Coordinates of C-alpha atoms and ligand atoms in Angstrom, one line a residue:
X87 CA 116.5 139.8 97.8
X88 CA 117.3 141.7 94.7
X89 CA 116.0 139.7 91.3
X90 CA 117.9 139.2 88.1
X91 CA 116.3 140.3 84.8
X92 CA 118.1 139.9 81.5
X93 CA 117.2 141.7 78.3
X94 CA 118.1 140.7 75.0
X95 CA 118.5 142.4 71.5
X96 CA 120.6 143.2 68.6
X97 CA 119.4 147.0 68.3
X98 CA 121.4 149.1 70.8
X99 CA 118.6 151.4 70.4
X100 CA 115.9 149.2 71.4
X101 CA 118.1 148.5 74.7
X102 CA 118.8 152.0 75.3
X103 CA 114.8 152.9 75.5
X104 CA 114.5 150.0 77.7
X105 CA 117.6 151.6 79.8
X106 CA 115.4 154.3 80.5
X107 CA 112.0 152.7 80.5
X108 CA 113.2 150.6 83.4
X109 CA 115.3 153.2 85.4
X110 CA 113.0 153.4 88.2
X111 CA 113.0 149.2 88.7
X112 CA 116.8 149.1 90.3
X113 CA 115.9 148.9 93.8
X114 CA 114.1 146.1 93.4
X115 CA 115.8 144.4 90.0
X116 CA 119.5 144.0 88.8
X117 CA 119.0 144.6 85.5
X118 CA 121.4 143.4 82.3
X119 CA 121.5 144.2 78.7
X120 CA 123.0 141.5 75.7
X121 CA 122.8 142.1 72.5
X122 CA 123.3 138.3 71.4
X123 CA 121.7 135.4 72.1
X124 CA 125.8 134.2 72.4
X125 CA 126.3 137.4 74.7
X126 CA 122.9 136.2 76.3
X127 CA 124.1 132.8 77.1
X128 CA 127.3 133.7 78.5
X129 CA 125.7 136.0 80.7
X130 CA 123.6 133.4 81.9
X131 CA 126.5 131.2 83.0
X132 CA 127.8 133.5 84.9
X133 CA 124.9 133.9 86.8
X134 CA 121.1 132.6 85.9
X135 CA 118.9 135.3 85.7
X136 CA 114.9 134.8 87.3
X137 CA 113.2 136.4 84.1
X138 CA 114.5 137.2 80.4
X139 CA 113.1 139.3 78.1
X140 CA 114.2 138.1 74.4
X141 CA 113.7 139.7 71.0
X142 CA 112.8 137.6 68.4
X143 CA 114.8 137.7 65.1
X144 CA 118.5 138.4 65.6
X145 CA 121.2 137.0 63.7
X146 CA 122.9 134.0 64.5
X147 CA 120.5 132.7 67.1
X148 CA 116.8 134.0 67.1
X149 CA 114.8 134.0 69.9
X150 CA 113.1 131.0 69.9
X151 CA 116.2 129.5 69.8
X152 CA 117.9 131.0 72.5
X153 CA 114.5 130.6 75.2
X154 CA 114.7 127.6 74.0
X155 CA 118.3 126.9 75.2
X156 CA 117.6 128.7 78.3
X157 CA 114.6 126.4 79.2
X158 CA 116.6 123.3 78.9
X159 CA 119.5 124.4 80.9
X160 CA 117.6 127.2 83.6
X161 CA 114.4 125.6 83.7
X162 CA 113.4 128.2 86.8
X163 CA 113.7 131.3 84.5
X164 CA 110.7 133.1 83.5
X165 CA 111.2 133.3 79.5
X166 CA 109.4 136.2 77.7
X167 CA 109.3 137.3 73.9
X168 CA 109.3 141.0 73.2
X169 CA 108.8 141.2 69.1
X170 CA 107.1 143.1 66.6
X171 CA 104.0 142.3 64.7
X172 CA 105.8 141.6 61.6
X173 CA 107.5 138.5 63.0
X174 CA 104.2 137.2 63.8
X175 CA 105.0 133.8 62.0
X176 CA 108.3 133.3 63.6
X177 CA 106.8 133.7 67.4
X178 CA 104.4 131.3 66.6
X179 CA 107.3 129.0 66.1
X180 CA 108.2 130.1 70.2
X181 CA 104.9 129.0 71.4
X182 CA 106.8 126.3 72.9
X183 CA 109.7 128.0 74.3
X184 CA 108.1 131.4 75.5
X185 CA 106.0 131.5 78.5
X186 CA 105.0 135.6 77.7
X187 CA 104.6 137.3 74.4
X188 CA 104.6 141.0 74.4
X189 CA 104.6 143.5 71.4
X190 CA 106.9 145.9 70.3
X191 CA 106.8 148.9 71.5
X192 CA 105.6 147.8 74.5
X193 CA 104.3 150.8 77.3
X194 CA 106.0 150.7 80.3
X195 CA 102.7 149.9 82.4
X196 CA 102.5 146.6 80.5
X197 CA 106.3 145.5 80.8
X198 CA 106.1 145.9 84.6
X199 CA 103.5 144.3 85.7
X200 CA 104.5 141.3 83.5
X201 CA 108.0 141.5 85.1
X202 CA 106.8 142.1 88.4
X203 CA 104.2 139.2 88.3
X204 CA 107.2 137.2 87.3
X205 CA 108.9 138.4 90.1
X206 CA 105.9 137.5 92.3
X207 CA 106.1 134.1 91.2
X208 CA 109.2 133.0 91.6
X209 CA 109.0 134.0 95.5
X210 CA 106.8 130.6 95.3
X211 CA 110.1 128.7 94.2
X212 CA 112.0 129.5 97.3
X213 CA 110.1 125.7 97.9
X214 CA 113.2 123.3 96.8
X215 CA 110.6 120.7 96.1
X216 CA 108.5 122.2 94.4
X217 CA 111.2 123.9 92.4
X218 CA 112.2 120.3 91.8
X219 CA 109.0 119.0 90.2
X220 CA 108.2 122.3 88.4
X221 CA 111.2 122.1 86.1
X222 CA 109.9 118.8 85.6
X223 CA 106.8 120.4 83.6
X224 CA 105.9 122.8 80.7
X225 CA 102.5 122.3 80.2
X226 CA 99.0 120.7 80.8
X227 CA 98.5 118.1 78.4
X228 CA 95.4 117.7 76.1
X229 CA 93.0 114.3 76.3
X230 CA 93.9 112.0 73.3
X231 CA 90.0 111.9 72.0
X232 CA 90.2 115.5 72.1
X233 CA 93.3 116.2 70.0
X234 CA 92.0 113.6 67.6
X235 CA 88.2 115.6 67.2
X236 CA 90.3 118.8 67.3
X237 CA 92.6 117.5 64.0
X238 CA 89.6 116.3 62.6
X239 CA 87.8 119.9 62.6
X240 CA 91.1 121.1 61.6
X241 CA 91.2 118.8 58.5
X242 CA 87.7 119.6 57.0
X243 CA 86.9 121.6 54.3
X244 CA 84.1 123.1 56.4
X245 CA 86.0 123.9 59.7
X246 CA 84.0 125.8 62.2
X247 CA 86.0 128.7 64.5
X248 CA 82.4 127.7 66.7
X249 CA 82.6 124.1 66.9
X250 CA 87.0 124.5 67.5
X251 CA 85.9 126.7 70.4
X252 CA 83.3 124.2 71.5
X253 CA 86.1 121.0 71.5
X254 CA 89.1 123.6 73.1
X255 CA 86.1 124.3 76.1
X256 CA 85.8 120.6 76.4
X257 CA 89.9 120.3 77.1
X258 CA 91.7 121.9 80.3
X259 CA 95.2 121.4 78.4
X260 CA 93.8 123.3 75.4
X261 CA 92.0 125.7 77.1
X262 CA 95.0 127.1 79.2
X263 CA 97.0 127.0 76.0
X264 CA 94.9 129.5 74.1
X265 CA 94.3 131.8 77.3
X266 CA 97.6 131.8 77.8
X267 CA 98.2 132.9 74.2
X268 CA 95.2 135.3 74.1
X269 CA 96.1 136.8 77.6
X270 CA 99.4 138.2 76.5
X271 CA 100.2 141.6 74.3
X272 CA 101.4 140.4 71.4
X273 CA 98.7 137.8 69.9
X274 CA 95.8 139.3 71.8
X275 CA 93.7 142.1 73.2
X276 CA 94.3 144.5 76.0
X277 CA 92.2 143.5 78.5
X278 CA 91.8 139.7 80.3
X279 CA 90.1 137.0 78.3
X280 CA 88.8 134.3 80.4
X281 CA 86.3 132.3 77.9
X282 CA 88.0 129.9 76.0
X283 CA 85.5 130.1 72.9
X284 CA 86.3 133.9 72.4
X285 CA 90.1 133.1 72.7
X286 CA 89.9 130.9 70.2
X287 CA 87.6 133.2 67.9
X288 CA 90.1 136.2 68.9
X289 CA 93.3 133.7 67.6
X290 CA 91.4 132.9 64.6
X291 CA 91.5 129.8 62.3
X292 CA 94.7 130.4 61.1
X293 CA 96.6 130.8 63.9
X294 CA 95.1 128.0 65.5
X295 CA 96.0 126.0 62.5
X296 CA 99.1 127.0 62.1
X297 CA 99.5 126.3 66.0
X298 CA 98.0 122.7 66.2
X299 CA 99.7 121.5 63.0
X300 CA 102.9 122.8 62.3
X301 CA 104.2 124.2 65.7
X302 CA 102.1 120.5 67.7
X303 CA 102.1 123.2 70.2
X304 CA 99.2 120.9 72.6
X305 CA 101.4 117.7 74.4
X306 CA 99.2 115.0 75.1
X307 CA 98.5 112.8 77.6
X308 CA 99.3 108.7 76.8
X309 CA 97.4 106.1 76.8
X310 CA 99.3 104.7 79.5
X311 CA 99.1 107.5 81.6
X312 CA 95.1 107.6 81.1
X313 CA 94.4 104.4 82.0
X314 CA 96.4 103.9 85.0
X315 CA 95.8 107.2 86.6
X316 CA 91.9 107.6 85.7
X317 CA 93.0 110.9 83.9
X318 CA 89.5 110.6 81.7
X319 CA 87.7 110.9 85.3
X320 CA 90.0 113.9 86.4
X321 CA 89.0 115.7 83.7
X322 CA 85.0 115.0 84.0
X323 CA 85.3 116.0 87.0
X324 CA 87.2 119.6 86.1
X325 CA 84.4 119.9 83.7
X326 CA 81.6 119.4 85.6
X327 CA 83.1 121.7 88.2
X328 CA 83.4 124.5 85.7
X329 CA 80.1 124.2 85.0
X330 CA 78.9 124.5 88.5
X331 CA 80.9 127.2 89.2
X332 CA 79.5 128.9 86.8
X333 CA 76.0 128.0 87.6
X334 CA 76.7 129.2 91.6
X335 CA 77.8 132.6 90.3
X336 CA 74.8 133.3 87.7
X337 CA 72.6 132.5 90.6
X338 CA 75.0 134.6 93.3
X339 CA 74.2 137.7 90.0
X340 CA 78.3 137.9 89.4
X341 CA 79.0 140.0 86.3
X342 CA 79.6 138.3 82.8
X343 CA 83.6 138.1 83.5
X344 CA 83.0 136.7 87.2
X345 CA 81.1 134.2 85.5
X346 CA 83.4 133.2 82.8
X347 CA 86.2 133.3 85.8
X348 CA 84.2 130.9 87.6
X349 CA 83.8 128.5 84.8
X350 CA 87.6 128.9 83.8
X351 CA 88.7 128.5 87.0
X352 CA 86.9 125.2 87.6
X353 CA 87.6 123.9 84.2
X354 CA 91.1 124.2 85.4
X355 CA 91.0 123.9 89.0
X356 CA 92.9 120.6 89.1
X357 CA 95.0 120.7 86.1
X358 CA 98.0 120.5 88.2
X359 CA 97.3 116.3 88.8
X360 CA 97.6 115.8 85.0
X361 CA 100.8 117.8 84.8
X362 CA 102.0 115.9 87.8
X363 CA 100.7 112.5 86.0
X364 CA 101.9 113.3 82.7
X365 CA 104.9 114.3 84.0
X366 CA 106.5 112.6 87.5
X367 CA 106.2 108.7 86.2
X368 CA 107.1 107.1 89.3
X369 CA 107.0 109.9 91.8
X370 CA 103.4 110.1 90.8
X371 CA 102.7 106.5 91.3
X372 CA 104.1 106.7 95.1
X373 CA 101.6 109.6 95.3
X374 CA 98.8 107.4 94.1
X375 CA 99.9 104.4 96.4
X376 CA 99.9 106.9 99.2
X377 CA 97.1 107.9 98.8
X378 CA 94.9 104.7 98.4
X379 CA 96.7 103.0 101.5
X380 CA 96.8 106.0 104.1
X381 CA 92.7 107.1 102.9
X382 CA 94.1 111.0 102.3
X383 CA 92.8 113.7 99.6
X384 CA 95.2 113.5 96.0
X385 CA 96.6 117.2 97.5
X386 CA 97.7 115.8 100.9
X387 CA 99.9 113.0 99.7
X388 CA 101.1 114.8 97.1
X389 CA 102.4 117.2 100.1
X390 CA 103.5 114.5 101.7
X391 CA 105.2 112.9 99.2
X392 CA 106.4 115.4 96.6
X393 CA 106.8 118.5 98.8
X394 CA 104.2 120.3 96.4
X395 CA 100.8 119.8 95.5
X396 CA 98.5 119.7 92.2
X397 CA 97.1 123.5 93.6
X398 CA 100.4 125.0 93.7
X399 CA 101.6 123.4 90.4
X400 CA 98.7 124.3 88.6
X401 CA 99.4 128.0 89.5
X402 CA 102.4 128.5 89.3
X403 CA 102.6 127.7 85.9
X404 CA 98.9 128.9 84.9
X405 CA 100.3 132.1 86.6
X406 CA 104.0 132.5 84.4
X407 CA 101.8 131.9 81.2
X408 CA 99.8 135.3 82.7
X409 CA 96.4 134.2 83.1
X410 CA 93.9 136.7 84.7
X411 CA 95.0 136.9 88.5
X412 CA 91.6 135.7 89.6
X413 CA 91.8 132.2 88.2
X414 CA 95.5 131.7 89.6
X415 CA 93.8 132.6 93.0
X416 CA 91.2 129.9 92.8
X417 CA 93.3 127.0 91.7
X418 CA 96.0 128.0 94.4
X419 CA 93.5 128.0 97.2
X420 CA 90.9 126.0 96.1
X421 CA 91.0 122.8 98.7
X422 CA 92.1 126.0 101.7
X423 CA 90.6 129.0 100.3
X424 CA 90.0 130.7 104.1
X425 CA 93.8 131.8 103.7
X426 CA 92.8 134.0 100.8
X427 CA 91.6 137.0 102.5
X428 CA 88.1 137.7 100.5
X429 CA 85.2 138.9 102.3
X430 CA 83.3 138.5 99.2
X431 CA 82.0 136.0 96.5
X432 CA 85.0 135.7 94.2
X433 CA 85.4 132.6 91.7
X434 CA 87.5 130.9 94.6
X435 CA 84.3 130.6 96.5
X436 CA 82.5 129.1 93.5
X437 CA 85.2 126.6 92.7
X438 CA 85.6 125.7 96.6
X439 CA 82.2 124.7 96.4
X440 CA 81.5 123.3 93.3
X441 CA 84.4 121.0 93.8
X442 CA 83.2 119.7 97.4
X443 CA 79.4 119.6 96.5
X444 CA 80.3 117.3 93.2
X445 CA 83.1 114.9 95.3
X446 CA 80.2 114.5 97.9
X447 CA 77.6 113.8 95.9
X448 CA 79.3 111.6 93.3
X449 CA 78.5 107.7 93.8
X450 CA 81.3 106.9 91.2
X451 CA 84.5 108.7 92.6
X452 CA 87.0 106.2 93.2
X453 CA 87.3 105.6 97.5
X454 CA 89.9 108.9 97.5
X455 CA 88.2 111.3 100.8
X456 CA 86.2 113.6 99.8
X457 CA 88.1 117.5 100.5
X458 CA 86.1 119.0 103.2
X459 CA 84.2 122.0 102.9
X460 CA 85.8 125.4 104.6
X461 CA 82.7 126.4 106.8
X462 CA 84.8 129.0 108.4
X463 CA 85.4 130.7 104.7
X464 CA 81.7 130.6 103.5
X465 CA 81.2 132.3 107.2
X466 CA 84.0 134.7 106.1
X467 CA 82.1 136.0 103.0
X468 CA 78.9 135.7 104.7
X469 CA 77.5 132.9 102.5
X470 CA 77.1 130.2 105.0
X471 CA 72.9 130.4 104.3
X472 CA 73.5 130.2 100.5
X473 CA 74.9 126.4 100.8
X474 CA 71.1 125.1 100.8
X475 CA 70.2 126.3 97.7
X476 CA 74.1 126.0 96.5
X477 CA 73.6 122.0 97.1
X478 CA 70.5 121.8 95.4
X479 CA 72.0 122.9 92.3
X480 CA 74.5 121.1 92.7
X481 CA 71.9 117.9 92.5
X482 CA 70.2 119.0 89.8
X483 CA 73.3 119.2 87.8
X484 CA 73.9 115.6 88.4
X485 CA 70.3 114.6 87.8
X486 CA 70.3 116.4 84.0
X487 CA 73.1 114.7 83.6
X488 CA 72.3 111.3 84.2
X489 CA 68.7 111.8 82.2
X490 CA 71.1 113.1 79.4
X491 CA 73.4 110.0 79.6
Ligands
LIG9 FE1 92.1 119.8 93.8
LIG10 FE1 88.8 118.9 92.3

């Protein structure tokens, strides 16, 4: 089926380059033009579009205010900002709207394959369910403790870029925030960031300031919430599998961006429960219920019950915000990563692993089943005799641990 895309902008002239920049899309896209965020609107009510592409200052209603509008009442549309550099401080002021920035002019290589991987995505939404619960979330919320150290760094005279970096790698909600801001054109660099330190040092203090403070752009998880769903452990957990992914591909000799992958991936691997926590209120607590009575993994009630699970969630919106293709892969498939094709080690293999070795080892994890192991994929990339040496890592992470503690 044909999808609907929606441009917006007050210049005619801007439109008409787009006109032609986007000629060759119309077998696969219908294609409309407004040049009001009114116009827009209307257009929209007619007909919801899957992805729209806004300016950002236009008389009457700017572009924040207008992706805005259209995330509260077409929560399924893709919403990107196409602006120039000179309205950096007003798009900052989208953050929370926008799920892609991209910079005026922008090449036509760059436009499509941020429309297409739109596109791409909301094939996933054909699932009513999971339609359901995803316009039911907008973002992975930060720890409390973290957003507290993270305003205190803010706050002092002497505010490290090194030590924001350090407590934004310590936070899965932060983390995908910034990479989702330093992934796209218009705030960042050209090619895929995937280190949340550099992002931040890329952003810089006053963007991040100007973020955290005046445009709150991190939600947070409550207390509530924490307690009662053992969010504190879910994140541990995400953590310590970051770091052993990362460990398993420095000793598999990955490349400096497969390694930063693997961390990334793992660091966000399960951010889907705390969006689903943080989010669902009572649907999550059947999940939880289910869960503890029937003896299942956290992603098979959450199929059972909600029609979607924490994998899916987690990449699908991970993957509208435009983080590097790689990571989306891993979280998607990371509890069934034998029905991603690879023949080879890929951060999916690390975070497969990483995640069972640390659930089987750990004494403390709270009577959920363990996920099993895919033997059939590490047979598949022909890494079945690495799980020895894998394991034993794996050990000796927990055992620094516990001498550090
Ligand atoms: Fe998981
Ligand atoms: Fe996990």
């Amino acid at each position: 089926m044909k999808k609907g895309i929606l441009f917006v902008d007050d210049e005619p002239r801007v439109l008409d380059g787009l006109k032609r920049l986007l000629r060759g899309m119309r077998n696969d896209w219908d294609v409309y033009f407004a040049t009001s965020g009114r116009e827009a609107l209307e257009r929209l009510n007619k007909e919801p579009v899957d992805v729209i592409v806004s300016d950002m200052l236009m008389p009457e209603m700017d572009g924040a205010y207008l992706l805005g509008e259209v995330m509260r009442r077409y929560p399924h549309t893709v919403r990107i900002i196409l602006s120039g550099q000179a309205e950096r401080e007003s798009v900052l002021n989208s953050v929370r709207h926008a799920h892609q920035f991209l910079l005026k002019p922008c090449d036509m290589q760059t436009l499509k394959k941020s429309i297409s991987r739109a596109g791409a995505l909301s094939d996933l939404l054909v699932n009513e369910r999971l339609k359901k619960v995803l316009s039911r979330i907008q973002s992975v919320p930060a720890l409390p403790a973290h957003y507290a150290r993270l305003i205190d760094e803010l706050g002092s005279p002497k505010a490290s870029i090194k030590d924001i970096g350090q407590i934004v790698s310590q936070d899965m909600g932060m983390t995908a925030k910034v990479l989702q801001l330093v992934n796209s054109a218009f705030f960042g660099l050209t090619q895929n960031v995937s280190n949340p330190a550099q992002a931040v040092s890329i952003l810089g203090l006053n963007t991040i300031r100007a973020l955290v403070l005046s445009v709150k752009v991190f939600s947070m998880v409550n207390e509530d919430d924490l307690q009662r769903y053992e969010l504190t452990d879910i994140a541990e957990h995400c953590l310590a599998a970051g770091l052993l992914s990362k460990e398993l591909a420095v000793m598999e000799h990955q490349d400096m961006n497969t390694v930063d992958e693997a961390f990334l991936s793992g660091v966000l691997h399960d951010c889907g429960k705390l969006m689903l926590a943080a989010n669902l209120g009572e649907d999550y607590e059947a999940v939880v219920a289910y869960k503890r009575e029937n003896h299942v993994t956290a992603w098979e009630a959450e199929k059972l019950v909600l029609g979607a699970t924490h994998a899916e969630v987690g990449a699908y919106l991970l993957g509208v915000w435009g983080l590097p293709e790689s990571i989306i892969t891993a979280i998607m498939y990371h509890h069934e990563p034998e029905i991603y094709k690879n023949t080879q080690f890929h951060p999916l293999t690390a975070v497969h692993v990483a995640d069972y070795l640390l659930r089987a080892m750990d004494i403390s994890h709270t009577g959920e089943k363990v996920p099993s192991l895919s033997e059939n994929y590490l047979f598949q990339i022909d890494a079945y005799d690495r799980l020895p040496a894998w394991w034993e890592a794996g050990e000796m992470m927990i055992q620094d641990d516990a001498n550090a503690t």
